[in-house]
Amino acid sequence: MLNKNTKILIIGLGLIGGSYADALSDKGYTVGAIDTDQSAIEYAKRRGIIADGRTFADGEFIRSFSLIVFCLYPSAMKEWIKTNQRYFAPDALLTDVCGVKRATVYSVQDILRPDLEFIGAHPMGGREVSGVRHADKNIFKGANYIVVPTRKNAQHAVDTCRALAETIGFRHIATLSPETHDEMIGFLSQLTHCIAVALMACKDSAKLVDYTGDSFRDLTRIAMINENLWCELFYENKDELIAQMNLFSAEFEEIKRCIETDDFQTMKQIMRVAADRRRLFDKTEEEERSEKR
Amino acid sequence: MLNKNTKILIIGLGLIGGSYADALSDKGYTVGAIDTDQSAIEYAKRRGIIADGRTFADGEFIRSFSLIVFCLYPSAMKEWIKTNQRYFAPDALLTDVCGVKRATVYSVQDILRPDLEFIGAHPMGGREVSGVRHADKNIFKGANYIVVPTRKNAQHAVDTCRALAETIGFRHIATLSPETHDEMIGFLSQLTHCIAVALMACKDSAKLVDYTGDSFRDLTRIAMINENLWCELFYENKDELIAQMNLFSAEFEEIKRCIETDDFQTMKQIMRVAADRRRLFDKTEEEERSEKR
């Protein structure tokens, strides 16, 4: 389990890695980091976000940590582990922050040194900005965190992962299988990003800026997307994302059919289902707020 | 033009009508209302939202007002004017709040008594609640207002309509033709409501509530829709809405094709266009905020 002597290494010191480091250092943990960007390491040391850092896979440095958190893109993480896992301390525990899990968890577990353990996790938070200079220990306050264990994971790894999330300040910590996680994230996050991107890309809206209300802005905020990261996430979750896109398309086309054919009886039925389901989200939000009081 | 002696009659005392009345009474105007719901009239009188009201088309009462604001659904407004326009004072000015303009402005102007003038307007604000009990003079603070004149309107009517919007507290007042208005609203408002409804209706998401972040909630808030009003608005703007839905569908399908065929070069290009366009909205928001300072 996590205790104050656990030394934590962040690999990849961007917005997420930097914010993890900031929150953990703030709670009194010794946090190190590896990032190829020298200026990111120096910035983080100067600000007290990390105790020490390296710009390369320094074996002696890496061996001094017992908990490793990968904050890299999925492909970069898999490559890094393959190349450098010989440096990890015996019995080190590895975890990550990737937004897709089947494509990361199974392939890392398959190639991992037998004495090491990798447990997948997904912090569901972020910002429309990137880089350690935007790191902030508070960005995960109120956010959800998902632990994604497989049959290869021991209970103590799940417990450590949950403890890590609690320490960082996540509001709600859940456990899902890689399959359920990827379906859920395909719908709630990847599909919604595709919708926002399609809505902004389908029409030149510059002359409409003066007429937009909050709802259009709310709906499209996530269109300010990091294209390299998201293309990788879409690629790694392709089958589930396509399945969710097809679900949405079919419903959208049915709504179009209703409008085209004046079938307002069906249209109203769809609207009632949508409104009822959406209300459930506010209800749960309300309940959580009153629990906190 | 609007002056403190202008007596204003609100026809339809729901959320919008009630909020108009509240703002105008607050500014010292004499505001009357007609609504078939006796309890709505009584509530509004008790709260000082209106000075007086009727539950039926009382000729003597109606004749005492020179500015009439229809806050009814499009079909109800057209019907009301056809049946009761004989009661209006000579030279009274009529305006409205309907979310579709070609289907309302032209047909009202076509049947109107020659001494009366009707000028269309669209306040772009509202809430996910309805009824005069939610009326609030502040709901239009920061919202947009669009005056929709035709060749049949005189400049003084446009000026009065703008003055009304300024008095109520709208942030930005624009002028558009009925055609441009309906295209714009088809894209910015009606299409986005169809998207939110489709997203909520396409999958049973109850078990996903615990995993949603703010972006899914933001994207779907408008799915809590008033089905009778919105079906009428969709019906009255059918051609433009279908055109905007087709634009969106084509882009969404192109994104799906990119993901299915691993065409990430095109995908990134679409993402860059979307992000650049979306940033423009925040930029304008920033500029307006700094203008206010």
mmCIF file of C-alpha atoms in Angstrom, chain A residues 124 144 146 172 174 176 183-184 187-188 191-192 194-195 197-206 208-212 215-225 227-228 230-231 234-235 238 241-242 244-249 251-253 255-256 259-260 262 264 267-268 270-272 274-275 277-282 284-285, chain B residues 124 144 146 172 174 176 183-184 187-188 191-192 194-195 197-206 208-212 215-225 227-228 230-231 234-235 238 241-242 244-249 251-253 255-256 259-260 262 264 267-268 270-272 274-275 277-282 284-285:
data_model
loop_
_atom_site.group_PDB
_atom_site.id
_atom_site.type_symbol
_atom_site.label_atom_id
_atom_site.label_comp_id
_atom_site.label_asym_id
_atom_site.label_seq_id
_atom_site.Cartn_x
_atom_site.Cartn_y
_atom_site.Cartn_z
ATOM 1 C CA MET A 124 -11.042 11.290 -16.113
ATOM 2 C CA ASN A 144 -13.633 10.516 -11.588
ATOM 3 C CA ILE A 146 -11.177 4.384 -12.829
ATOM 4 C CA HIS A 172 -15.204 9.127 -7.193
ATOM 5 C CA ALA A 174 -14.537 3.087 -9.618
ATOM 6 C CA LEU A 176 -14.055 -1.507 -14.395
ATOM 7 C CA GLU A 183 -17.147 0.814 -24.247
ATOM 8 C CA MET A 184 -17.973 3.498 -21.690
ATOM 9 C CA PHE A 187 -19.558 6.556 -25.741
ATOM 10 C CA LEU A 188 -19.076 9.227 -23.073
ATOM 11 C CA LEU A 191 -18.095 9.869 -29.406
ATOM 12 C CA THR A 192 -18.766 13.282 -27.849
ATOM 13 C CA CYS A 194 -16.258 13.309 -32.615
ATOM 14 C CA ILE A 195 -19.621 15.094 -32.421
ATOM 15 C CA VAL A 197 -15.415 18.195 -33.995
ATOM 16 C CA ALA A 198 -18.006 17.389 -36.694
ATOM 17 C CA LEU A 199 -20.223 20.272 -35.550
ATOM 18 C CA MET A 200 -17.385 22.789 -35.732
ATOM 19 C CA ALA A 201 -15.939 21.415 -38.972
ATOM 20 C CA CYS A 202 -19.193 21.077 -40.966
ATOM 21 C CA LYS A 203 -19.889 24.797 -41.385
ATOM 22 C CA ASP A 204 -17.921 28.023 -41.398
ATOM 23 C CA SER A 205 -19.404 29.562 -38.280
ATOM 24 C CA ALA A 206 -17.248 32.702 -37.956
ATOM 25 C CA LEU A 208 -22.354 33.227 -36.304
ATOM 26 C CA VAL A 209 -20.195 34.039 -33.271
ATOM 27 C CA ASP A 210 -22.396 37.014 -32.320
ATOM 28 C CA TYR A 211 -25.526 34.892 -32.150
ATOM 29 C CA THR A 212 -24.362 31.892 -30.166
ATOM 30 C CA SER A 215 -25.353 25.872 -25.210
ATOM 31 C CA PHE A 216 -23.476 25.949 -28.524
ATOM 32 C CA ARG A 217 -20.307 26.970 -26.702
ATOM 33 C CA ASP A 218 -20.801 24.202 -24.122
ATOM 34 C CA LEU A 219 -21.393 21.629 -26.827
ATOM 35 C CA THR A 220 -18.269 22.500 -28.803
ATOM 36 C CA ARG A 221 -15.684 23.344 -26.115
ATOM 37 C CA ILE A 222 -14.130 19.873 -26.461
ATOM 38 C CA ALA A 223 -13.572 20.510 -30.178
ATOM 39 C CA MET A 224 -10.389 22.319 -29.077
ATOM 40 C CA ILE A 225 -8.702 18.986 -29.269
ATOM 41 C CA GLU A 227 -5.064 16.078 -32.520
ATOM 42 C CA ASN A 228 -2.064 13.769 -31.971
ATOM 43 C CA TRP A 230 -6.885 11.956 -29.805
ATOM 44 C CA CYS A 231 -6.030 10.286 -33.092
ATOM 45 C CA PHE A 234 -9.383 6.794 -31.489
ATOM 46 C CA TYR A 235 -7.054 4.342 -33.259
ATOM 47 C CA LYS A 238 -11.463 1.870 -33.013
ATOM 48 C CA LEU A 241 -15.755 3.989 -31.024
ATOM 49 C CA ILE A 242 -17.207 2.935 -34.379
ATOM 50 C CA GLN A 244 -20.868 3.998 -30.487
ATOM 51 C CA MET A 245 -20.774 6.271 -33.549
ATOM 52 C CA ASN A 246 -23.142 3.889 -35.324
ATOM 53 C CA LEU A 247 -25.564 3.928 -32.382
ATOM 54 C CA PHE A 248 -25.604 7.714 -32.438
ATOM 55 C CA SER A 249 -25.893 7.946 -36.243
ATOM 56 C CA GLU A 251 -30.709 7.718 -33.680
ATOM 57 C CA PHE A 252 -29.804 10.980 -35.406
ATOM 58 C CA GLU A 253 -31.094 9.645 -38.737
ATOM 59 C CA ILE A 255 -34.818 12.027 -35.698
ATOM 60 C CA LYS A 256 -34.212 13.402 -39.197
ATOM 61 C CA ILE A 259 -38.847 15.739 -38.944
ATOM 62 C CA GLU A 260 -38.890 15.065 -42.680
ATOM 63 C CA ASP A 262 -43.837 15.076 -39.808
ATOM 64 C CA PHE A 264 -44.031 14.163 -34.365
ATOM 65 C CA MET A 267 -40.231 12.566 -32.248
ATOM 66 C CA LYS A 268 -41.889 13.475 -28.933
ATOM 67 C CA ILE A 270 -37.635 10.205 -28.430
ATOM 68 C CA MET A 271 -37.489 13.615 -26.742
ATOM 69 C CA ARG A 272 -39.160 12.245 -23.620
ATOM 70 C CA ALA A 274 -33.771 11.794 -23.869
ATOM 71 C CA ALA A 275 -35.047 14.285 -21.274
ATOM 72 C CA ARG A 277 -32.325 10.019 -19.110
ATOM 73 C CA ARG A 278 -30.606 13.399 -18.922
ATOM 74 C CA ARG A 279 -32.477 14.401 -15.767
ATOM 75 C CA LEU A 280 -30.974 11.373 -14.039
ATOM 76 C CA PHE A 281 -27.529 12.955 -14.453
ATOM 77 C CA ASP A 282 -28.546 16.159 -12.689
ATOM 78 C CA THR A 284 -27.168 12.236 -9.220
ATOM 79 C CA GLU A 285 -25.155 15.471 -9.215
ATOM 80 C CA MET B 124 -31.943 33.975 -27.507
ATOM 81 C CA ASN B 144 -28.416 37.899 -27.543
ATOM 82 C CA ILE B 146 -32.294 39.506 -32.790
ATOM 83 C CA HIS B 172 -26.023 42.108 -27.862
ATOM 84 C CA ALA B 174 -28.496 42.273 -33.916
ATOM 85 C CA LEU B 176 -31.174 39.720 -39.427
ATOM 86 C CA GLU B 183 -30.517 29.307 -41.248
ATOM 87 C CA MET B 184 -28.505 30.500 -38.246
ATOM 88 C CA PHE B 187 -27.529 25.393 -37.154
ATOM 89 C CA LEU B 188 -26.723 26.919 -33.771
ATOM 90 C CA LEU B 191 -29.274 21.101 -34.859
ATOM 91 C CA THR B 192 -27.558 21.139 -31.468
ATOM 92 C CA CYS B 194 -31.228 17.272 -32.208
ATOM 93 C CA ILE B 195 -27.655 16.158 -31.446
ATOM 94 C CA VAL B 197 -31.451 14.403 -27.941
ATOM 95 C CA ALA B 198 -29.913 11.748 -30.218
ATOM 96 C CA LEU B 199 -26.966 11.305 -27.866
ATOM 97 C CA MET B 200 -29.206 10.760 -24.838
ATOM 98 C CA ALA B 201 -31.721 8.584 -26.691
ATOM 99 C CA CYS B 202 -29.276 6.284 -28.510
ATOM 100 C CA LYS B 203 -28.021 4.396 -25.437
ATOM 101 C CA ASP B 204 -29.238 3.583 -21.968
ATOM 102 C CA SER B 205 -26.680 5.565 -20.018
ATOM 103 C CA ALA B 206 -28.035 5.144 -16.468
ATOM 104 C CA LEU B 208 -22.679 5.464 -16.885
ATOM 105 C CA VAL B 209 -23.702 8.350 -14.616
ATOM 106 C CA ASP B 210 -20.805 7.693 -12.240
ATOM 107 C CA TYR B 211 -18.213 8.006 -14.982
ATOM 108 C CA THR B 212 -19.311 11.149 -16.782
ATOM 109 C CA SER B 215 -18.167 17.650 -21.028
ATOM 110 C CA PHE B 216 -20.843 14.985 -21.441
ATOM 111 C CA ARG B 217 -23.130 16.894 -19.071
ATOM 112 C CA ASP B 218 -22.480 20.156 -20.935
ATOM 113 C CA LEU B 219 -23.164 18.520 -24.272
ATOM 114 C CA THR B 220 -26.478 17.013 -23.217
ATOM 115 C CA ARG B 221 -27.997 19.646 -20.911
ATOM 116 C CA ILE B 222 -30.226 20.881 -23.745
ATOM 117 C CA ALA B 223 -31.670 17.379 -24.142
ATOM 118 C CA MET B 224 -33.999 18.339 -21.272
ATOM 119 C CA ILE B 225 -36.306 19.689 -23.898
ATOM 120 C CA GLU B 227 -41.207 18.483 -26.526
ATOM 121 C CA ASN B 228 -44.312 20.394 -27.625
ATOM 122 C CA TRP B 230 -39.531 22.123 -29.962
ATOM 123 C CA CYS B 231 -41.579 19.898 -32.252
ATOM 124 C CA PHE B 234 -38.676 22.001 -35.875
ATOM 125 C CA TYR B 235 -41.824 21.726 -37.988
ATOM 126 C CA LYS B 238 -38.079 22.035 -41.408
ATOM 127 C CA LEU B 241 -33.086 22.240 -40.050
ATOM 128 C CA ILE B 242 -32.854 19.284 -42.444
ATOM 129 C CA GLN B 244 -28.117 21.758 -41.300
ATOM 130 C CA MET B 245 -28.614 18.140 -40.155
ATOM 131 C CA ASN B 246 -27.334 16.947 -43.527
ATOM 132 C CA LEU B 247 -24.228 19.144 -43.248
ATOM 133 C CA PHE B 248 -23.477 17.688 -39.827
ATOM 134 C CA SER B 249 -24.220 14.093 -40.877
ATOM 135 C CA GLU B 251 -19.003 15.569 -41.636
ATOM 136 C CA PHE B 252 -19.708 12.975 -38.940
ATOM 137 C CA GLU B 253 -19.698 10.193 -41.542
ATOM 138 C CA ILE B 255 -14.859 11.354 -39.472
ATOM 139 C CA LYS B 256 -16.153 7.792 -39.125
ATOM 140 C CA ILE B 259 -11.262 6.263 -38.190
ATOM 141 C CA GLU B 260 -12.407 3.092 -39.983
ATOM 142 C CA ASP B 262 -6.933 4.750 -40.446
ATOM 143 C CA PHE B 264 -5.411 10.001 -39.654
ATOM 144 C CA MET B 267 -8.692 13.229 -39.404
ATOM 145 C CA LYS B 268 -6.040 15.598 -38.007
ATOM 146 C CA ILE B 270 -10.532 18.082 -39.672
ATOM 147 C CA MET B 271 -9.546 18.388 -36.001
ATOM 148 C CA ARG B 272 -7.352 21.420 -36.758
ATOM 149 C CA ALA B 274 -12.589 22.410 -35.764
ATOM 150 C CA ALA B 275 -10.192 23.612 -33.060
ATOM 151 C CA ARG B 277 -12.986 27.673 -35.505
ATOM 152 C CA ARG B 278 -13.874 26.934 -31.908
ATOM 153 C CA ARG B 279 -11.033 29.088 -30.550
ATOM 154 C CA LEU B 280 -12.571 32.050 -32.367
ATOM 155 C CA PHE B 281 -15.617 31.770 -30.098
ATOM 156 C CA ASP B 282 -13.531 32.007 -26.939
ATOM 157 C CA THR B 284 -14.634 36.868 -29.056
ATOM 158 C CA GLU B 285 -15.904 36.062 -25.581
#
